[in-house]
mmCIF file with all atom_site columns, C-alpha atoms in Angstrom:
data_model
loop_
_atom_site.group_PDB
_atom_site.id
_atom_site.type_symbol
_atom_site.label_atom_id
_atom_site.label_alt_id
_atom_site.label_comp_id
_atom_site.label_asym_id
_atom_site.label_entity_id
_atom_site.label_seq_id
_atom_site.pdbx_PDB_ins_code
_atom_site.Cartn_x
_atom_site.Cartn_y
_atom_site.Cartn_z
_atom_site.occupancy
_atom_site.B_iso_or_equiv
_atom_site.pdbx_formal_charge
_atom_site.auth_seq_id
_atom_site.auth_comp_id
_atom_site.auth_asym_id
_atom_site.auth_atom_id
_atom_site.pdbx_PDB_model_num
ATOM 1   C CA . MET A 1 1   ? 126.122 72.849 152.714 1.00 0.00 ? 32  MET A CA 1
ATOM 2   C CA . ILE A 1 2   ? 123.446 74.296 154.972 1.00 0.00 ? 33  ILE A CA 1
ATOM 3   C CA . ILE A 1 3   ? 121.245 71.628 156.532 1.00 0.00 ? 34  ILE A CA 1
ATOM 4   C CA . THR A 1 4   ? 117.632 72.383 157.450 1.00 0.00 ? 35  THR A CA 1
ATOM 5   C CA . ARG A 1 5   ? 114.520 70.214 157.802 1.00 0.00 ? 36  ARG A CA 1
ATOM 6   C CA . LYS A 1 6   ? 113.591 70.737 154.146 1.00 0.00 ? 37  LYS A CA 1
ATOM 7   C CA . HIS A 1 7   ? 116.399 68.313 153.217 1.00 0.00 ? 38  HIS A CA 1
ATOM 8   C CA . LEU A 1 8   ? 114.386 65.468 154.722 1.00 0.00 ? 39  LEU A CA 1
ATOM 9   C CA . PHE A 1 9   ? 111.046 66.094 153.008 1.00 0.00 ? 40  PHE A CA 1
ATOM 10  C CA . PRO A 1 10  ? 110.015 66.229 149.336 1.00 0.00 ? 41  PRO A CA 1
ATOM 11  C CA . ALA A 1 11  ? 110.053 69.692 147.770 1.00 0.00 ? 42  ALA A CA 1
ATOM 12  C CA . HIS A 1 12  ? 106.312 69.703 147.117 1.00 0.00 ? 43  HIS A CA 1
ATOM 13  C CA . GLU A 1 13  ? 105.583 69.277 150.852 1.00 0.00 ? 44  GLU A CA 1
ATOM 14  C CA . SER A 1 14  ? 107.783 72.167 151.915 1.00 0.00 ? 45  SER A CA 1
ATOM 15  C CA . SER A 1 15  ? 106.271 74.503 149.325 1.00 0.00 ? 46  SER A CA 1
ATOM 16  C CA . ARG A 1 16  ? 102.682 74.010 150.507 1.00 0.00 ? 47  ARG A CA 1
ATOM 17  C CA . PRO A 1 17  ? 101.291 76.416 153.105 1.00 0.00 ? 48  PRO A CA 1
ATOM 18  C CA . VAL A 1 18  ? 101.062 74.802 156.523 1.00 0.00 ? 49  VAL A CA 1
ATOM 19  C CA . ASP A 1 19  ? 98.044  75.150 158.801 1.00 0.00 ? 50  ASP A CA 1
ATOM 20  C CA . PRO A 1 20  ? 99.461  76.467 162.130 1.00 0.00 ? 51  PRO A CA 1
ATOM 21  C CA . ARG A 1 21  ? 97.058  74.266 164.129 1.00 0.00 ? 52  ARG A CA 1
ATOM 22  C CA . LEU A 1 22  ? 98.328  71.135 162.388 1.00 0.00 ? 53  LEU A CA 1
ATOM 23  C CA . HIS A 1 23  ? 101.900 72.274 162.860 1.00 0.00 ? 54  HIS A CA 1
ATOM 24  C CA . ALA A 1 24  ? 101.394 72.830 166.611 1.00 0.00 ? 55  ALA A CA 1
ATOM 25  C CA . SER A 1 25  ? 99.793  69.421 167.068 1.00 0.00 ? 56  SER A CA 1
ATOM 26  C CA . ARG A 1 26  ? 102.839 67.699 165.557 1.00 0.00 ? 57  ARG A CA 1
ATOM 27  C CA . GLU A 1 27  ? 105.464 69.780 167.353 1.00 0.00 ? 58  GLU A CA 1
ATOM 28  C CA . HIS A 1 28  ? 106.229 67.024 169.864 1.00 0.00 ? 59  HIS A CA 1
ATOM 29  C CA . GLU A 1 29  ? 107.040 64.567 167.055 1.00 0.00 ? 60  GLU A CA 1
ATOM 30  C CA . TYR A 1 30  ? 110.251 66.406 166.116 1.00 0.00 ? 61  TYR A CA 1
ATOM 31  C CA . SER A 1 31  ? 111.926 65.843 169.457 1.00 0.00 ? 62  SER A CA 1
ATOM 32  C CA . LYS A 1 32  ? 111.543 62.045 169.306 1.00 0.00 ? 63  LYS A CA 1
ATOM 33  C CA . GLU A 1 33  ? 113.994 59.689 167.662 1.00 0.00 ? 64  GLU A CA 1
ATOM 34  C CA . PRO A 1 34  ? 112.709 58.921 164.156 1.00 0.00 ? 65  PRO A CA 1
ATOM 35  C CA . ARG A 1 35  ? 111.322 55.422 163.750 1.00 0.00 ? 66  ARG A CA 1
ATOM 36  C CA . SER A 1 36  ? 111.426 55.217 159.976 1.00 0.00 ? 67  SER A CA 1
ATOM 37  C CA . THR A 1 37  ? 114.466 53.441 158.563 1.00 0.00 ? 68  THR A CA 1
ATOM 38  C CA . GLY A 1 38  ? 114.436 55.776 155.555 1.00 0.00 ? 69  GLY A CA 1
ATOM 39  C CA . PHE A 1 39  ? 114.435 58.830 157.814 1.00 0.00 ? 70  PHE A CA 1
ATOM 40  C CA . ARG A 1 40  ? 117.345 57.436 159.879 1.00 0.00 ? 71  ARG A CA 1
ATOM 41  C CA . ASN A 1 41  ? 119.277 56.646 156.701 1.00 0.00 ? 72  ASN A CA 1
ATOM 42  C CA . ALA A 1 42  ? 118.715 60.193 155.452 1.00 0.00 ? 73  ALA A CA 1
ATOM 43  C CA . LEU A 1 43  ? 119.989 61.581 158.759 1.00 0.00 ? 74  LEU A CA 1
ATOM 44  C CA . ASP A 1 44  ? 123.017 59.281 158.699 1.00 0.00 ? 75  ASP A CA 1
ATOM 45  C CA . THR A 1 45  ? 123.798 60.449 155.165 1.00 0.00 ? 76  THR A CA 1
ATOM 46  C CA . LEU A 1 46  ? 123.420 64.131 156.081 1.00 0.00 ? 77  LEU A CA 1
ATOM 47  C CA . PHE A 1 47  ? 125.382 63.843 159.313 1.00 0.00 ? 78  PHE A CA 1
ATOM 48  C CA . SER A 1 48  ? 128.300 61.606 158.443 1.00 0.00 ? 79  SER A CA 1
ATOM 49  C CA . LYS A 1 49  ? 131.787 61.961 159.892 1.00 0.00 ? 80  LYS A CA 1
ATOM 50  C CA . TYR A 1 50  ? 133.409 61.762 156.446 1.00 0.00 ? 81  TYR A CA 1
ATOM 51  C CA . THR A 1 51  ? 132.348 62.640 152.901 1.00 0.00 ? 82  THR A CA 1
ATOM 52  C CA . SER A 1 52  ? 131.150 59.782 150.712 1.00 0.00 ? 83  SER A CA 1
ATOM 53  C CA . LEU A 1 53  ? 133.681 60.637 147.986 1.00 0.00 ? 84  LEU A CA 1
ATOM 54  C CA . GLY A 1 54  ? 137.270 60.977 149.134 1.00 0.00 ? 85  GLY A CA 1
ATOM 55  C CA . ALA A 1 55  ? 136.546 60.380 152.835 1.00 0.00 ? 86  ALA A CA 1
ATOM 56  C CA . TYR A 1 56  ? 137.316 63.986 153.777 1.00 0.00 ? 87  TYR A CA 1
ATOM 57  C CA . THR A 1 57  ? 136.553 65.034 157.348 1.00 0.00 ? 88  THR A CA 1
ATOM 58  C CA . VAL A 1 58  ? 133.266 66.923 157.764 1.00 0.00 ? 89  VAL A CA 1
ATOM 59  C CA . VAL A 1 59  ? 132.861 69.555 160.467 1.00 0.00 ? 90  VAL A CA 1
ATOM 60  C CA . TYR A 1 60  ? 129.466 70.938 161.496 1.00 0.00 ? 91  TYR A CA 1
ATOM 61  C CA . ILE A 1 61  ? 128.898 74.492 162.690 1.00 0.00 ? 92  ILE A CA 1
ATOM 62  C CA . GLU A 1 62  ? 125.836 75.777 164.519 1.00 0.00 ? 93  GLU A CA 1
ATOM 63  C CA . SER A 1 63  ? 125.864 79.449 165.537 1.00 0.00 ? 94  SER A CA 1
ATOM 64  C CA . TYR A 1 64  ? 129.602 79.625 166.293 1.00 0.00 ? 95  TYR A CA 1
ATOM 65  C CA . ASN A 1 65  ? 129.714 76.129 167.851 1.00 0.00 ? 96  ASN A CA 1
ATOM 66  C CA . VAL A 1 66  ? 131.806 73.375 166.278 1.00 0.00 ? 97  VAL A CA 1
ATOM 67  C CA . LEU A 1 67  ? 129.996 70.031 166.451 1.00 0.00 ? 98  LEU A CA 1
ATOM 68  C CA . CYS A 1 68  ? 130.931 66.443 165.644 1.00 0.00 ? 99  CYS A CA 1
ATOM 69  C CA . ALA A 1 69  ? 128.586 64.411 163.417 1.00 0.00 ? 100 ALA A CA 1
ATOM 70  C CA . LYS A 1 70  ? 126.778 62.744 166.328 1.00 0.00 ? 101 LYS A CA 1
ATOM 71  C CA . CYS A 1 71  ? 126.167 65.989 168.240 1.00 0.00 ? 102 CYS A CA 1
ATOM 72  C CA . ALA A 1 72  ? 125.073 67.794 165.054 1.00 0.00 ? 103 ALA A CA 1
ATOM 73  C CA . ARG A 1 73  ? 122.533 65.024 164.378 1.00 0.00 ? 104 ARG A CA 1
ATOM 74  C CA . ASP A 1 74  ? 121.247 65.142 167.976 1.00 0.00 ? 105 ASP A CA 1
ATOM 75  C CA . TYR A 1 75  ? 121.002 68.950 167.887 1.00 0.00 ? 106 TYR A CA 1
ATOM 76  C CA . PHE A 1 76  ? 119.142 68.802 164.577 1.00 0.00 ? 107 PHE A CA 1
ATOM 77  C CA . LEU A 1 77  ? 116.604 66.353 166.017 1.00 0.00 ? 108 LEU A CA 1
ATOM 78  C CA . SER A 1 78  ? 116.033 68.303 169.229 1.00 0.00 ? 109 SER A CA 1
ATOM 79  C CA . HIS A 1 79  ? 115.666 71.806 167.745 1.00 0.00 ? 110 HIS A CA 1
ATOM 80  C CA . ARG A 1 80  ? 112.815 72.429 165.332 1.00 0.00 ? 111 ARG A CA 1
ATOM 81  C CA . ASP A 1 81  ? 114.399 75.427 163.579 1.00 0.00 ? 112 ASP A CA 1
ATOM 82  C CA . ALA A 1 82  ? 117.963 74.126 163.551 1.00 0.00 ? 113 ALA A CA 1
ATOM 83  C CA . VAL A 1 83  ? 120.270 75.405 160.824 1.00 0.00 ? 114 VAL A CA 1
ATOM 84  C CA . ILE A 1 84  ? 123.609 73.637 160.682 1.00 0.00 ? 115 ILE A CA 1
ATOM 85  C CA . ILE A 1 85  ? 126.446 74.328 158.255 1.00 0.00 ? 116 ILE A CA 1
ATOM 86  C CA . ALA A 1 86  ? 128.485 71.359 157.059 1.00 0.00 ? 117 ALA A CA 1
ATOM 87  C CA . ASN A 1 87  ? 131.874 71.762 155.431 1.00 0.00 ? 118 ASN A CA 1
ATOM 88  C CA . THR A 1 88  ? 135.017 69.730 154.884 1.00 0.00 ? 119 THR A CA 1
ATOM 89  C CA . TYR A 1 89  ? 137.875 70.362 157.279 1.00 0.00 ? 120 TYR A CA 1
ATOM 90  C CA . ASP A 1 90  ? 140.961 69.957 155.114 1.00 0.00 ? 121 ASP A CA 1
ATOM 91  C CA . GLU A 1 91  ? 143.897 71.490 157.022 1.00 0.00 ? 122 GLU A CA 1
ATOM 92  C CA . GLY A 1 92  ? 144.517 72.771 160.485 1.00 0.00 ? 123 GLY A CA 1
ATOM 93  C CA . PRO A 1 93  ? 144.919 71.745 164.090 1.00 0.00 ? 124 PRO A CA 1
ATOM 94  C CA . THR A 1 94  ? 142.601 69.215 165.684 1.00 0.00 ? 125 THR A CA 1
ATOM 95  C CA . LEU A 1 95  ? 139.275 70.793 166.643 1.00 0.00 ? 126 LEU A CA 1
ATOM 96  C CA . TYR A 1 96  ? 137.131 69.610 169.524 1.00 0.00 ? 127 TYR A CA 1
ATOM 97  C CA . CYS A 1 97  ? 133.353 69.324 169.581 1.00 0.00 ? 128 CYS A CA 1
ATOM 98  C CA . ASP A 1 98  ? 131.896 72.073 171.754 1.00 0.00 ? 129 ASP A CA 1
ATOM 99  C CA . ASN A 1 99  ? 129.288 69.662 173.080 1.00 0.00 ? 130 ASN A CA 1
ATOM 100 C CA . CYS A 1 100 ? 131.100 66.364 173.827 1.00 0.00 ? 131 CYS A CA 1
ATOM 101 C CA . SER A 1 101 ? 134.794 67.324 173.342 1.00 0.00 ? 132 SER A CA 1
ATOM 102 C CA . ALA A 1 102 ? 135.327 64.620 170.699 1.00 0.00 ? 133 ALA A CA 1
ATOM 103 C CA . PRO A 1 103 ? 138.407 65.346 168.547 1.00 0.00 ? 134 PRO A CA 1
ATOM 104 C CA . ILE A 1 104 ? 137.798 66.364 164.925 1.00 0.00 ? 135 ILE A CA 1
ATOM 105 C CA . GLU A 1 105 ? 141.004 65.898 162.955 1.00 0.00 ? 136 GLU A CA 1
ATOM 106 C CA . SER A 1 106 ? 141.561 67.620 159.631 1.00 0.00 ? 137 SER A CA 1
ATOM 107 C CA . SER A 1 107 ? 141.829 65.555 156.453 1.00 0.00 ? 138 SER A CA 1
ATOM 108 C CA . TYR A 1 108 ? 145.453 66.499 155.715 1.00 0.00 ? 139 TYR A CA 1
ATOM 109 C CA . GLY A 1 109 ? 146.723 67.312 159.208 1.00 0.00 ? 140 GLY A CA 1
ATOM 110 C CA . ASP A 1 110 ? 148.149 70.519 160.580 1.00 0.00 ? 141 ASP A CA 1
ATOM 111 C CA . PRO A 1 111 ? 150.699 72.152 158.241 1.00 0.00 ? 142 PRO A CA 1
ATOM 112 C CA . ASP A 1 112 ? 152.118 74.161 161.167 1.00 0.00 ? 143 ASP A CA 1
ATOM 113 C CA . ASP A 1 113 ? 152.775 71.080 163.325 1.00 0.00 ? 144 ASP A CA 1
ATOM 114 C CA . PRO A 1 114 ? 156.563 70.519 163.441 1.00 0.00 ? 145 PRO A CA 1
ATOM 115 C CA . ASP A 1 115 ? 156.082 66.777 164.076 1.00 0.00 ? 146 ASP A CA 1
ATOM 116 C CA . GLY A 1 116 ? 153.568 66.357 161.259 1.00 0.00 ? 147 GLY A CA 1
ATOM 117 C CA . ASP A 1 117 ? 154.278 64.658 157.952 1.00 0.00 ? 148 ASP A CA 1
ATOM 118 C CA . ILE A 1 118 ? 153.199 67.631 155.849 1.00 0.00 ? 149 ILE A CA 1
#
């Protein structure tokens, strides 16, 4: 899944032309923490550590950087034109977030690990 700001707004709003003056006057709003509970819930749903079905590990990628859920959410809030790719991480060695170094373990472990159960 590719996550952009259009995921947080109704389709009819994103399809309307935007007046650049209005856009510039609201630019500072994007860098602040959202106050709306609905907006925070939408962000928490988009940037979760695990999938809602099956609890598979989700890894986030932003221009060659691997991010954990928290760092991906923070990056998305602080960058207006952020594009983040979300995908499940099923097998492989433990990855580390390029921002905070948090471990991101795969759903099924590392098949090449001699001590692993797989």
